[in-house]
mmCIF file of C-alpha atoms in Angstrom:
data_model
loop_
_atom_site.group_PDB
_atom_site.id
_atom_site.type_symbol
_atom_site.label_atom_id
_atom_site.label_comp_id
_atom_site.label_asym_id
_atom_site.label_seq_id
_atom_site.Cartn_x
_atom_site.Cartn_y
_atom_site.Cartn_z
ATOM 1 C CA UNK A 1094 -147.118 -40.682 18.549
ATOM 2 C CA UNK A 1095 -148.492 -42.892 16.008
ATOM 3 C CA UNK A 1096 -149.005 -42.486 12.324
ATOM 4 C CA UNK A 1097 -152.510 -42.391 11.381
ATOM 5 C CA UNK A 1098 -152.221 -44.639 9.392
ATOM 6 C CA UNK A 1099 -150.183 -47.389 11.037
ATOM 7 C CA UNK A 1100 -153.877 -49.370 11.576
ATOM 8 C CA UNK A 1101 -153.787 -49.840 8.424
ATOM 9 C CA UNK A 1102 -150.207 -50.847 7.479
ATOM 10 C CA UNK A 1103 -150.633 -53.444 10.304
ATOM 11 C CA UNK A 1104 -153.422 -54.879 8.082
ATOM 12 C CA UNK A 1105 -151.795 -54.835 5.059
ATOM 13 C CA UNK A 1106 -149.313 -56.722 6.433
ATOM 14 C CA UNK A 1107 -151.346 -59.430 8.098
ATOM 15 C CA UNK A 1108 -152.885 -59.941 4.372
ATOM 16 C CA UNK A 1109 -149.291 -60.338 2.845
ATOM 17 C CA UNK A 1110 -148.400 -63.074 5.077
ATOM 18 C CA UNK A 1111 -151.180 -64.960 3.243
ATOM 19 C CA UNK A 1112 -148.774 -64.874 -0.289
ATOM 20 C CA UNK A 1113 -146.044 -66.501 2.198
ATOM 21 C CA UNK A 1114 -144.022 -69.576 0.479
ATOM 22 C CA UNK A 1115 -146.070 -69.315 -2.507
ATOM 23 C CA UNK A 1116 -144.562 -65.371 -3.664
ATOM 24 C CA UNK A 1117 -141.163 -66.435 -3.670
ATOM 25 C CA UNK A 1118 -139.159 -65.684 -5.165
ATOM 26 C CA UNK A 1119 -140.496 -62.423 -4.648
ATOM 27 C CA UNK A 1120 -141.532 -60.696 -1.711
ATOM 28 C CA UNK A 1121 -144.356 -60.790 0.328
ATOM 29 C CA UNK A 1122 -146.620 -57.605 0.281
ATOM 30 C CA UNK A 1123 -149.926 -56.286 1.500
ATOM 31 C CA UNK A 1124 -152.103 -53.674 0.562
ATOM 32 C CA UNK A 1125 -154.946 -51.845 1.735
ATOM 33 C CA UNK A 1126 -156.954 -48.243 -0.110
ATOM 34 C CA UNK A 1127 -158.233 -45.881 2.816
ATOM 35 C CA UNK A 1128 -161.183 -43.851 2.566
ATOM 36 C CA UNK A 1129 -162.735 -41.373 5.176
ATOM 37 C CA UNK A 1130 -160.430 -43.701 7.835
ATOM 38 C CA UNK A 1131 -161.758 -46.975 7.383
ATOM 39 C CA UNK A 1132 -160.409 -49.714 5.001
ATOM 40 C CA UNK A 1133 -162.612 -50.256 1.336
ATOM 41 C CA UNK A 1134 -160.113 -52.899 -0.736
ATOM 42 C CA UNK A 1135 -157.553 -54.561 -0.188
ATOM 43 C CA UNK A 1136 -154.968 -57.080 -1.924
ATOM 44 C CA UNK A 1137 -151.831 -58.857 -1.556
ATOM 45 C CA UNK A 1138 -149.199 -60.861 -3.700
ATOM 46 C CA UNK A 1139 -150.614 -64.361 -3.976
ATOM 47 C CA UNK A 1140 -148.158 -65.967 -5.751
ATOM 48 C CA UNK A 1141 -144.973 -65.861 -7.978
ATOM 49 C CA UNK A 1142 -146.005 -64.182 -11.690
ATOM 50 C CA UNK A 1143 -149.410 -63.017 -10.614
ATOM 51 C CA UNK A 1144 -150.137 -59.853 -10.024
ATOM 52 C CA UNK A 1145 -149.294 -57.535 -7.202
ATOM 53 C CA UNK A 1146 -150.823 -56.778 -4.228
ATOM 54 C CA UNK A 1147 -151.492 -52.761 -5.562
ATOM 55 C CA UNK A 1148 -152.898 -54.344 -8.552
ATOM 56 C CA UNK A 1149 -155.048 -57.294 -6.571
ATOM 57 C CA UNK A 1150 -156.712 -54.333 -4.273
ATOM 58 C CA UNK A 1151 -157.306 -52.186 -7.273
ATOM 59 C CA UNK A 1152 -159.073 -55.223 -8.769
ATOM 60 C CA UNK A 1153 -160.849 -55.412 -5.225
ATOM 61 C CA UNK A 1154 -161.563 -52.103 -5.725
ATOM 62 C CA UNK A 1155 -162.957 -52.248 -9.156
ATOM 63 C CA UNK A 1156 -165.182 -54.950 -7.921
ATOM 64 C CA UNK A 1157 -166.791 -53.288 -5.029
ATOM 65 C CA UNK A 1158 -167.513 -50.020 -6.970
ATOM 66 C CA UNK A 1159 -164.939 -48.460 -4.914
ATOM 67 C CA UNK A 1160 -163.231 -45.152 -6.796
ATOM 68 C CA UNK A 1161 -159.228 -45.133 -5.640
ATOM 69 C CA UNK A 1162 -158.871 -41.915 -6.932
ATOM 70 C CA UNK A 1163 -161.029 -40.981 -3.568
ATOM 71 C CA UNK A 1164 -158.974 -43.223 -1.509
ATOM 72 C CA UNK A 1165 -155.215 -43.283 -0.087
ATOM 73 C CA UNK A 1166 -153.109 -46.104 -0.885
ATOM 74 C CA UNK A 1167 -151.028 -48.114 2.215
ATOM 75 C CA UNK A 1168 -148.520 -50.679 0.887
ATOM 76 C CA UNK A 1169 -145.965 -52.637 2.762
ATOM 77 C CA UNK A 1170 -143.468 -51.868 -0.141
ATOM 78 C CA UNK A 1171 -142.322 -49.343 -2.124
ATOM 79 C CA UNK A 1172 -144.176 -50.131 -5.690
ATOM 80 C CA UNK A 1173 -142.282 -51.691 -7.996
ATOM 81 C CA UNK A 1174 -141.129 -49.371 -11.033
ATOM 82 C CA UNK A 1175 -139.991 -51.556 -13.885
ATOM 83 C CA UNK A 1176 -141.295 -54.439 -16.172
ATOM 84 C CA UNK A 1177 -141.019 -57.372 -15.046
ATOM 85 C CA UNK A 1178 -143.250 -60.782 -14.498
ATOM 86 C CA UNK A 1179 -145.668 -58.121 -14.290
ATOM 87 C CA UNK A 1180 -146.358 -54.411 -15.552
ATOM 88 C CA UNK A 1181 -144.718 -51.379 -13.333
ATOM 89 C CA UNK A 1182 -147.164 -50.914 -10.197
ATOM 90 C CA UNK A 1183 -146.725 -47.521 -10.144
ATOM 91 C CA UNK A 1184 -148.149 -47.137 -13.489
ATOM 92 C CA UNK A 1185 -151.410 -48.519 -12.353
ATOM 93 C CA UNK A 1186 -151.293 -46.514 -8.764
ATOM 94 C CA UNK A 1187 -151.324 -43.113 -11.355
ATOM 95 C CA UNK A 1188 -153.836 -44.535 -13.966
ATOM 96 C CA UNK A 1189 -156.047 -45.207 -10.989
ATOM 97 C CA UNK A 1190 -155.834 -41.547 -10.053
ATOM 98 C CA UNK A 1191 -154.633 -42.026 -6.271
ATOM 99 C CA UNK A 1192 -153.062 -39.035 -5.131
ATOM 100 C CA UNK A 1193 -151.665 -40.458 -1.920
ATOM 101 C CA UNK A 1194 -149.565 -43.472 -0.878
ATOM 102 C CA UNK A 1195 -148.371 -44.300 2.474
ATOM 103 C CA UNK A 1196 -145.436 -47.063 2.105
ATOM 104 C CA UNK A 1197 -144.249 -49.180 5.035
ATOM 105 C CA UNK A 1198 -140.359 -49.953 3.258
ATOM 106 C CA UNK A 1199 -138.917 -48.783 -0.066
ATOM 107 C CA UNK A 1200 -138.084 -51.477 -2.610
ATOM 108 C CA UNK A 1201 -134.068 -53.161 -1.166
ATOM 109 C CA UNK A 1202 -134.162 -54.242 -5.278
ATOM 110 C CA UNK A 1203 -132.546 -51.738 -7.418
ATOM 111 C CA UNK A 1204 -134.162 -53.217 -10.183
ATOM 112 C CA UNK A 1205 -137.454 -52.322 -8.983
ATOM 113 C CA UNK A 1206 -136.588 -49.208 -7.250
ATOM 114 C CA UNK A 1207 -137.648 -45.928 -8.089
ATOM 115 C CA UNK A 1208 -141.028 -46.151 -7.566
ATOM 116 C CA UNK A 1209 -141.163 -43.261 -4.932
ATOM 117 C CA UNK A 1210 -139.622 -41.002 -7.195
ATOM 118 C CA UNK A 1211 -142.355 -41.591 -9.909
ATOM 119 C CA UNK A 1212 -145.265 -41.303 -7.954
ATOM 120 C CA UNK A 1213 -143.996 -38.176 -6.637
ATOM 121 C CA UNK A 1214 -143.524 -36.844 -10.628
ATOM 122 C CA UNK A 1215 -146.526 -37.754 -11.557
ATOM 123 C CA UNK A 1216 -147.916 -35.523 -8.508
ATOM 124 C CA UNK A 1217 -148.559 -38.314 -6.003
ATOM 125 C CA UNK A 1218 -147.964 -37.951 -2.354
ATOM 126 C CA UNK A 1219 -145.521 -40.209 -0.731
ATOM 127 C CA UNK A 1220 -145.287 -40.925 2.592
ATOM 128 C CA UNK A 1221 -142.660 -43.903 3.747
ATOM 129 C CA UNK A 1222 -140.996 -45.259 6.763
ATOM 130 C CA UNK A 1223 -144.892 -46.373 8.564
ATOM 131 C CA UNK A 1224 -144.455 -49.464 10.432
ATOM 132 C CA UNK A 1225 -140.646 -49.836 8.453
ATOM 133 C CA UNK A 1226 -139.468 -52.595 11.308
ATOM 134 C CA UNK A 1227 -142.538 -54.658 10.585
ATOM 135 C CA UNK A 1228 -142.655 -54.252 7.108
ATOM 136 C CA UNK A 1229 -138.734 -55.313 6.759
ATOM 137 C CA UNK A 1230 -139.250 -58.732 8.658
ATOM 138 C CA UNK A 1231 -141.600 -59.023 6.485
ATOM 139 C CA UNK A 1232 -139.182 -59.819 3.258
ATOM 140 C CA UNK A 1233 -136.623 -60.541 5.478
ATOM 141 C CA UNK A 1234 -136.388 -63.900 3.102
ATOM 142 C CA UNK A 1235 -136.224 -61.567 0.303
ATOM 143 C CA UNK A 1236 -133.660 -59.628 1.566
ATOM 144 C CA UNK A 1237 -131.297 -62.467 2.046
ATOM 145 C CA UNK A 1238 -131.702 -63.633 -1.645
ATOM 146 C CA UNK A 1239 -131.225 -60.357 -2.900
ATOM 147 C CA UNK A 1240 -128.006 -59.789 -0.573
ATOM 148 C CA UNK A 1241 -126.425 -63.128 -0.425
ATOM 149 C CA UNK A 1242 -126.047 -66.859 -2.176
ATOM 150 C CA UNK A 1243 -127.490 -68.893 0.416
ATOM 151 C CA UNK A 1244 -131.399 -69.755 1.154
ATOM 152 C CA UNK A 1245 -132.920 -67.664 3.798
ATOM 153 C CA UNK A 1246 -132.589 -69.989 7.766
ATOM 154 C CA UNK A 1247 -135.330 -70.848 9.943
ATOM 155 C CA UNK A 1248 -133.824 -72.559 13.077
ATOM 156 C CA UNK A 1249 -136.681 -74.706 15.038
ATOM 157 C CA UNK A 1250 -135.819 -75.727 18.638
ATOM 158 C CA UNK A 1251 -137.975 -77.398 21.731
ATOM 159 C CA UNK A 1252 -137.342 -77.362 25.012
ATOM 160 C CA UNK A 1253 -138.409 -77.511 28.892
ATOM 161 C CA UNK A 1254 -139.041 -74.661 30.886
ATOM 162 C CA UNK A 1255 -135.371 -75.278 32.381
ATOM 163 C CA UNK A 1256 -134.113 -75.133 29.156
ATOM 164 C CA UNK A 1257 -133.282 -79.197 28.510
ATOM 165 C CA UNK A 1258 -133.883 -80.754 25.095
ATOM 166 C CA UNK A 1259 -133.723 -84.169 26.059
ATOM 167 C CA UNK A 1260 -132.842 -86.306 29.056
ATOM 168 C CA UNK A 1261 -129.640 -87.742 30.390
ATOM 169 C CA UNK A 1262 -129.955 -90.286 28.006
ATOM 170 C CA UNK A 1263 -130.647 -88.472 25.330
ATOM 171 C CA UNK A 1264 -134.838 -89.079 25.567
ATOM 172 C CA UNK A 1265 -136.984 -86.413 23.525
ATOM 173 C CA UNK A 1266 -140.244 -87.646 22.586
ATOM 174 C CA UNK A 1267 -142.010 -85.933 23.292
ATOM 175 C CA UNK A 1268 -141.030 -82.716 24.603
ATOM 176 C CA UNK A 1269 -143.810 -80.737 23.072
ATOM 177 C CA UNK A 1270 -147.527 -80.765 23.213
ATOM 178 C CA UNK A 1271 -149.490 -81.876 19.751
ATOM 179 C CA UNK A 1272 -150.385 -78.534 18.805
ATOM 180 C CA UNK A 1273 -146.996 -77.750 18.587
ATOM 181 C CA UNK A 1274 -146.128 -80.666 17.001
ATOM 182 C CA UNK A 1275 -148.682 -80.117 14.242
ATOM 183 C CA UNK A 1276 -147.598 -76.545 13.612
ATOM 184 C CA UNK A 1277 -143.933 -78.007 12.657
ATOM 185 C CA UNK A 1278 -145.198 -80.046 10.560
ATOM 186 C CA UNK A 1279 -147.070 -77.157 8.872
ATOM 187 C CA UNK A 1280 -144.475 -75.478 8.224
ATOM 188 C CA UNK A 1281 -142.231 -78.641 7.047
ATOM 189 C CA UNK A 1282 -145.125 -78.349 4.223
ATOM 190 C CA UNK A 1283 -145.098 -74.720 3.448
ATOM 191 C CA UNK A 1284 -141.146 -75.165 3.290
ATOM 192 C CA UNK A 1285 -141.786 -78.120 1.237
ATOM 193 C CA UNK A 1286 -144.314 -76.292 -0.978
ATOM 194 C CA UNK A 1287 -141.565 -73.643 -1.467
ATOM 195 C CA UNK A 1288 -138.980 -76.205 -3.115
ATOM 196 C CA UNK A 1289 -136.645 -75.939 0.416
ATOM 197 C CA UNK A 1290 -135.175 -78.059 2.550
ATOM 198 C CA UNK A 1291 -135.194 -79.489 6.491
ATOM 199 C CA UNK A 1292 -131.415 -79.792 7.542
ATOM 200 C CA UNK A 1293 -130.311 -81.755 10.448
ATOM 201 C CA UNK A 1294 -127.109 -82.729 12.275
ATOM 202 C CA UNK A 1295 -125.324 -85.547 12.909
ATOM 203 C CA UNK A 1296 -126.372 -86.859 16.293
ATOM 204 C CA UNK A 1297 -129.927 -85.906 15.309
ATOM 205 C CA UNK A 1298 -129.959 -88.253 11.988
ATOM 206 C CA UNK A 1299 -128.182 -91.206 13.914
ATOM 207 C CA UNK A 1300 -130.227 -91.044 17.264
ATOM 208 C CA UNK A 1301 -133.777 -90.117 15.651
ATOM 209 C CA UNK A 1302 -133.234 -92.007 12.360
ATOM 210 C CA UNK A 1303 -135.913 -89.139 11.305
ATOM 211 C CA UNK A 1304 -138.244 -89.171 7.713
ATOM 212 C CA UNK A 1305 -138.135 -85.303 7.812
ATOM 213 C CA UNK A 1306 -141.379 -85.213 5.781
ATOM 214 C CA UNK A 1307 -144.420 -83.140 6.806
ATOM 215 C CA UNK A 1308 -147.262 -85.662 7.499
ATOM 216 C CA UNK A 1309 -150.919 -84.106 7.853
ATOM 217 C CA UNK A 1310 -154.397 -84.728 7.478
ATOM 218 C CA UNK A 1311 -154.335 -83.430 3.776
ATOM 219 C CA UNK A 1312 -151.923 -84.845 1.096
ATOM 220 C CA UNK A 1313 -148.612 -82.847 1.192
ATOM 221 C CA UNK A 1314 -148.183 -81.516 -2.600
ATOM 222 C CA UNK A 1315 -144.310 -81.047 -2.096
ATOM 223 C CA UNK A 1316 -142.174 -82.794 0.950
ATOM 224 C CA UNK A 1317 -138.934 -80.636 1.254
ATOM 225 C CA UNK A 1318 -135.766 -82.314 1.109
ATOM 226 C CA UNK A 1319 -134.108 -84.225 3.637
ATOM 227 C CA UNK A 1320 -130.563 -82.838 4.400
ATOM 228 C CA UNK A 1321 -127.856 -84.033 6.890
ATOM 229 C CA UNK A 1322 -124.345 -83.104 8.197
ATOM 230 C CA UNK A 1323 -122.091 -85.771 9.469
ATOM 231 C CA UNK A 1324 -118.272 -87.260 9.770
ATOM 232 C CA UNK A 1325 -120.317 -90.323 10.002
ATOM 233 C CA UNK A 1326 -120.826 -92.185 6.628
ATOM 234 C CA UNK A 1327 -123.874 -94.289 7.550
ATOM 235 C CA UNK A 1328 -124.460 -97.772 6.143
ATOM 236 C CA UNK A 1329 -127.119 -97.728 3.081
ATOM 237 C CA UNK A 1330 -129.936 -99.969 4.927
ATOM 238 C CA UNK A 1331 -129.137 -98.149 8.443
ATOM 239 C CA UNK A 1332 -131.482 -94.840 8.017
ATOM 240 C CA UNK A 1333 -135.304 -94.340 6.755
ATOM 241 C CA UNK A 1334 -133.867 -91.443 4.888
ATOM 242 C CA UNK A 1335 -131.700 -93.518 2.926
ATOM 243 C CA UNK A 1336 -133.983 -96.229 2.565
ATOM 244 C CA UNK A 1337 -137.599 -94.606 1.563
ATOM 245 C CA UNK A 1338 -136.710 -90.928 0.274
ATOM 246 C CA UNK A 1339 -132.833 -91.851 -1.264
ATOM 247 C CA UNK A 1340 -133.378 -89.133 -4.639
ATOM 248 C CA UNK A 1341 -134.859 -86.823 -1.939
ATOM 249 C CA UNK A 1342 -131.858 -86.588 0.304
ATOM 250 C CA UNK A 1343 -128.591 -84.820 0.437
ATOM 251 C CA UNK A 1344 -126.180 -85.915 2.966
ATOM 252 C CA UNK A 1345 -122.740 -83.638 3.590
ATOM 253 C CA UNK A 1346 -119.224 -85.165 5.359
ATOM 254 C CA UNK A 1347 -115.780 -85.104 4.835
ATOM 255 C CA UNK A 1348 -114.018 -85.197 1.982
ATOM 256 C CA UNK A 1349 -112.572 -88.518 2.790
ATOM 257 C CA UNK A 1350 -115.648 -89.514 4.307
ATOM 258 C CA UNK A 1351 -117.371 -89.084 0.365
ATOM 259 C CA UNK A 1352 -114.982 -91.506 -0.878
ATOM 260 C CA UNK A 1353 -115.407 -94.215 1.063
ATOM 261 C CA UNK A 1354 -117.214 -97.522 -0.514
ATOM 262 C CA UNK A 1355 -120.463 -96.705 2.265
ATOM 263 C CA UNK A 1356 -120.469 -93.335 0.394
ATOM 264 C CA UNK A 1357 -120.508 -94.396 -3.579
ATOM 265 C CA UNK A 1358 -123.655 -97.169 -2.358
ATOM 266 C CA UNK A 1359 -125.454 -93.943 -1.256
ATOM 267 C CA UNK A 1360 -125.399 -92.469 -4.284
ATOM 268 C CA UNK A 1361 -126.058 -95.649 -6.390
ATOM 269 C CA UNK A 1362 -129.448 -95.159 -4.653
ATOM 270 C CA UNK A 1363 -129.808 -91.478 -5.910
ATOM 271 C CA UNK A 1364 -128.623 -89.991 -2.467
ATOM 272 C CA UNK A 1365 -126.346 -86.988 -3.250
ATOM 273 C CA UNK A 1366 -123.498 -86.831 -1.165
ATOM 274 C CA UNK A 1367 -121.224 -83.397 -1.020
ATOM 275 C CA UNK A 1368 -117.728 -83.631 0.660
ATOM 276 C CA UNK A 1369 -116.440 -80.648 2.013
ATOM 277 C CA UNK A 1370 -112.639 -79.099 1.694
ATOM 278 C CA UNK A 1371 -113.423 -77.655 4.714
ATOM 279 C CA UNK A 1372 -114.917 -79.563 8.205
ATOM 280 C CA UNK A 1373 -115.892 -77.463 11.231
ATOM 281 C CA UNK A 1374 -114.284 -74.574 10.611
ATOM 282 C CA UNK A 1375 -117.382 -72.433 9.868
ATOM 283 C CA UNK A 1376 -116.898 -72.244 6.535
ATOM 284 C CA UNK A 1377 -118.110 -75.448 5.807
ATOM 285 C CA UNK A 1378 -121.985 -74.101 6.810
ATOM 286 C CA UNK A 1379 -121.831 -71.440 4.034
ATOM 287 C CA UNK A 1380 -120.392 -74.268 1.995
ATOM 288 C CA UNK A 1381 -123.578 -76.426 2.840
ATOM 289 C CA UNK A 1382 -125.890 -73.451 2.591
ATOM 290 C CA UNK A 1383 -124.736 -71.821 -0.752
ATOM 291 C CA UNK A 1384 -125.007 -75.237 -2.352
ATOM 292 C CA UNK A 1385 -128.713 -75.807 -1.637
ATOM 293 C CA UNK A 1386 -129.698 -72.361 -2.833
ATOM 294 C CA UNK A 1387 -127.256 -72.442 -6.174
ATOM 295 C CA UNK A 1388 -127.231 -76.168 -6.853
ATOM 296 C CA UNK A 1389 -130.668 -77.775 -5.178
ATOM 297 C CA UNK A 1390 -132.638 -74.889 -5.632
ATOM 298 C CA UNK A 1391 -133.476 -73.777 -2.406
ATOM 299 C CA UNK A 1392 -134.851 -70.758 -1.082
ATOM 300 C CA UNK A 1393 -135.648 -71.710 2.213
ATOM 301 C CA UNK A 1394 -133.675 -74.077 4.766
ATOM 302 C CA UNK A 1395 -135.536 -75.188 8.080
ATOM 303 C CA UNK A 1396 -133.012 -76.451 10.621
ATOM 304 C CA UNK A 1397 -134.318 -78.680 13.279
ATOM 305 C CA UNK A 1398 -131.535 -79.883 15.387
ATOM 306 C CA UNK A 1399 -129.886 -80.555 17.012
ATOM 307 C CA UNK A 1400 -128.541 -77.755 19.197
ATOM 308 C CA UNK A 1401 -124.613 -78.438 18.358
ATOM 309 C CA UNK A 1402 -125.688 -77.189 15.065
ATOM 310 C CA UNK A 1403 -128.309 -74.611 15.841
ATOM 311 C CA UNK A 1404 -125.158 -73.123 18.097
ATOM 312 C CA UNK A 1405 -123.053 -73.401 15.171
ATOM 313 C CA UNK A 1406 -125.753 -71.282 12.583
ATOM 314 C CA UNK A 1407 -126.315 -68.494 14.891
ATOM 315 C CA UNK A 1408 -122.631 -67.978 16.111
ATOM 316 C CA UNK A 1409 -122.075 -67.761 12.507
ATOM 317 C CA UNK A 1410 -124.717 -65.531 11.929
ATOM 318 C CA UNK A 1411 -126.811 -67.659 9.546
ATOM 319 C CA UNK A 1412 -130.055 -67.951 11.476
ATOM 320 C CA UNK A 1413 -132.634 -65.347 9.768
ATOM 321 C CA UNK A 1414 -135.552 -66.957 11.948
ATOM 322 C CA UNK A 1415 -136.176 -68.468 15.122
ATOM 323 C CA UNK A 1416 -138.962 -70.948 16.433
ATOM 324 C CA UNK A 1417 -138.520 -72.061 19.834
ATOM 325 C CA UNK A 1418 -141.207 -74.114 21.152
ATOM 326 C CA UNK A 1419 -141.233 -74.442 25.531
ATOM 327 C CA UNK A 1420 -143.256 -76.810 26.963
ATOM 328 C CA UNK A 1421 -144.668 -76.251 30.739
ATOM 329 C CA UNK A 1422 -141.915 -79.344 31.956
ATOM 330 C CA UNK A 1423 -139.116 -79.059 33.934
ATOM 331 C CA UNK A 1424 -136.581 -81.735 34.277
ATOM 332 C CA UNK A 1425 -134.293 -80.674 36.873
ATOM 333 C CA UNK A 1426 -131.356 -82.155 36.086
ATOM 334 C CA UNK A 1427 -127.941 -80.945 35.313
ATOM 335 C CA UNK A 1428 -126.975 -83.423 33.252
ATOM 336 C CA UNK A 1429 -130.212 -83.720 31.081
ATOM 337 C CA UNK A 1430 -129.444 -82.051 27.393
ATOM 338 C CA UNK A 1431 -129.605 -78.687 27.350
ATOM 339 C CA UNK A 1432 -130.498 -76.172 24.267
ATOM 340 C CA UNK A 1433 -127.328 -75.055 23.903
ATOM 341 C CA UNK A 1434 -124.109 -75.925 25.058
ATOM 342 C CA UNK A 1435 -120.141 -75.202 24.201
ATOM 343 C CA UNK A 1436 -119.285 -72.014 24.383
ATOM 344 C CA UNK A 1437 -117.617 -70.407 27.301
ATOM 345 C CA UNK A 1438 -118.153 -66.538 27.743
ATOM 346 C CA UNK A 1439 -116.614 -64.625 30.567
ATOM 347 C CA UNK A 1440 -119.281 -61.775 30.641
ATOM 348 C CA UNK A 1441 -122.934 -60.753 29.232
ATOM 349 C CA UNK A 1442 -122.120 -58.895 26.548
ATOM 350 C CA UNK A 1443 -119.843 -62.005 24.936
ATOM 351 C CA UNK A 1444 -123.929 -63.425 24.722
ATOM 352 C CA UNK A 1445 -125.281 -64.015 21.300
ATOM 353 C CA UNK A 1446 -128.169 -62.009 20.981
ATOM 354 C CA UNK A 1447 -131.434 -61.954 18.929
ATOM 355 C CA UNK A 1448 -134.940 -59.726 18.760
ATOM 356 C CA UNK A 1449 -138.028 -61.050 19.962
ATOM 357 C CA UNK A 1450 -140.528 -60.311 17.115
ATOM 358 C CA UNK A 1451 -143.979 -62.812 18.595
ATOM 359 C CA UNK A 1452 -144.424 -64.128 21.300
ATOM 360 C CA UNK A 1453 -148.031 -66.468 20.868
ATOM 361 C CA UNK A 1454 -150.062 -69.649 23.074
ATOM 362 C CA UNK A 1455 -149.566 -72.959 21.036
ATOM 363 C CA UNK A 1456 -151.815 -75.496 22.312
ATOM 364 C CA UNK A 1457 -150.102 -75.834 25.982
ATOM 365 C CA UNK A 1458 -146.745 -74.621 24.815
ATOM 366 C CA UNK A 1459 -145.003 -71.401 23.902
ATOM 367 C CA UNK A 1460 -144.424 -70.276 20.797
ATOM 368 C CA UNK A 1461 -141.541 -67.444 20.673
ATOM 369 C CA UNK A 1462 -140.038 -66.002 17.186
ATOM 370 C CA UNK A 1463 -136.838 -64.348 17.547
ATOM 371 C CA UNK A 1464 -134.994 -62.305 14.309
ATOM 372 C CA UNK A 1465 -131.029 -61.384 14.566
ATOM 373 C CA UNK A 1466 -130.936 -57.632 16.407
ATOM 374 C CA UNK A 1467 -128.661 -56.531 13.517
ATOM 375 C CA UNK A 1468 -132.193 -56.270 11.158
ATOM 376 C CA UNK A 1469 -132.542 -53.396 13.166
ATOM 377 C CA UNK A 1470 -130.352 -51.404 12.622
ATOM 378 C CA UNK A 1471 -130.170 -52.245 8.301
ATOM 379 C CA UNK A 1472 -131.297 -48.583 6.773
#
């Protein structure tokens, strides 16, 4: 049976996806006040340093002539307790004189936790745990700063219907429809916006010779940076990347491979280059992924190919989110490309699996969203 108010916490949460990229490094929250069942105010977190979304649909409130004290709050998260950019939320929940909050997951920051506990003293009824699953993908990104050093992982993928990325000879463009294509580049921007980063592998940045910029109608205020991994040391004039967005580019190889005389031209332009002790043996992806979050500043990473290296993220368990885009093609073809490829399990439960979380029409292509299944299970 449903909560009753689950309606609502499914709004709340469509109106904190609307402070996506632009919260961070917070989280992304929603919130909506409740009287006789129907929705009267509502806010979210707009952006890092502003205020809250409790605060934001008080300030709705205010404005409509809407009294919370008659009203029950729903929140995607628990509200905050301490001082921080901002005042304590829960200060101005009990100033307002709301007497009931329904909260979708409690604070995962101990530094804000707590807030429960002082509604509830100052004689506020708490409800939590409504919609908790939803609420948790939600700041899913959030969850992975606040748990680990790396940048939270969007993997991006395209292929046929039969599951082929490219042809036998390797032939891609394009396998997608332009809606889909624009959408990519939409979020190349929001990812951009964020200060983050589009990574790519080797055979990727040597057969594509990509930009890795989001290009759309509008001016792009922020293009994320370009980053590459490859044994492959490639000549300075060889690569757009190298040639139009050097300063904007990290590339990652061997050790010896970052001491060759190709290598110091590279960074004579203002590419960084970042050997690693360690190549292929897993531990060179949490190498790569720790140094664009604590060195490059990076809170996001959007990996677009190829599949060698998509493979290599999720069997690592790096991949927090996954956009695969199918188009309505089928190649046929055994040897054509396909999504993934090297691994060699002897039954169904060796399978890597993962959550479908949307499933969604783009243009005349599919649009499917998958999360890792251990999210949930996390209390």
């Amino acid at each position: 049976m449903s909560h009753p108010y689950e309606s609502f916490m499914r709004e709340a949460a469509e109106l904190a996806e609307r402070g996506r990229w632009s919260a961070a490094p917070n989280p992304t929250v929603g919130a909506v006040l409740v009287r006789d069942g129907v929705a009267v105010a509502r806010g979210w977190h707009t952006a890092y340093g502003k205020s809250h979304a409790e605060v934001e649909c008080l300030k709705d409130a205010e404005a409509k002539g809407v009294d919370p004290s008659a009203c029950t709050l729903v929140v995607t998260l628990e509200p905050c307790n301490h001082q921080g950019q901002t005042p304590p939320c829960t200060e101005a929940v009990i100033a307002a004189g709301i007497r009931h909050v329904v909260i979708g997951l409690r604070d995962p920051n101990p530094k804000a936790a707590g807030g429960m506990e002082r509604l509830a003293e100052a004689g506020v009824e708490v409800e939590a745990g409504v919609c908790e699953e939803l609420c948790r993908d939600l700041v899913a990104d959030f969850l992975i700063w606040q748990t680990t050093k790396r940048p939270y992982v969007m993997l991006k993928l395209a292929m046929t219907l039969d599951g082929r990325i490219a042809t036998r000879t390797g032939h891609s463009r394009w396998i997608t429809g332009e809606t889909a294509r624009r959408q990519v580049h939409e979020l190349r921007a929001n990812v951009g916006r964020a200060g983050g980063a589009i990574l790519v592998g080797g055979n990727t940045l040597h057969t594509d010779n990509p930009l890795l910029t989001a290009r759309l109608d509008d001016p792009v205020e922020r293009q994320p940076l370009a980053v590459s991994i490859s044994s492959r040391v490639p000549a300075p004039d060889s690569l757009l990347l190298f040639k139009e967005r050097p300063t904007e580019t990290i590339f990652f190889t061997t050790a010896s491979g970052a001491a060759t005389p190709r290598a110091a031209q590279l960074r004579e332009r203002g590419v960084r280059i970042r050997g690693l002790d360690r190549w292929k043996s897993g531990e060179d992806l949490v190498q790569i992924l720790e140094y664009l979050r604590q060195e490059a500043g990076c809170p996001y990473v959007l990996c677009e190919g190829g599949g060698r290296l998509g493979l290599s993220l999720l069997e690592a368990g790096l991949v927090d989110e996954f956009h695969l885009h199918i188009a309505p093609k089928v190649l046929g073809d055994n040897d054509a490309r396909p999504l993934f490829d090297g691994r060699t399990p002897l039954e169904l439960d060796e399978a890597l699996s993962l959550r479908l979380v949307r499933m969604e029409p783009c243009g005349e292509d599919g649009h499917l969203i998958f999360r890792p299944v251990r999210a949930c299970s996390q209390a």
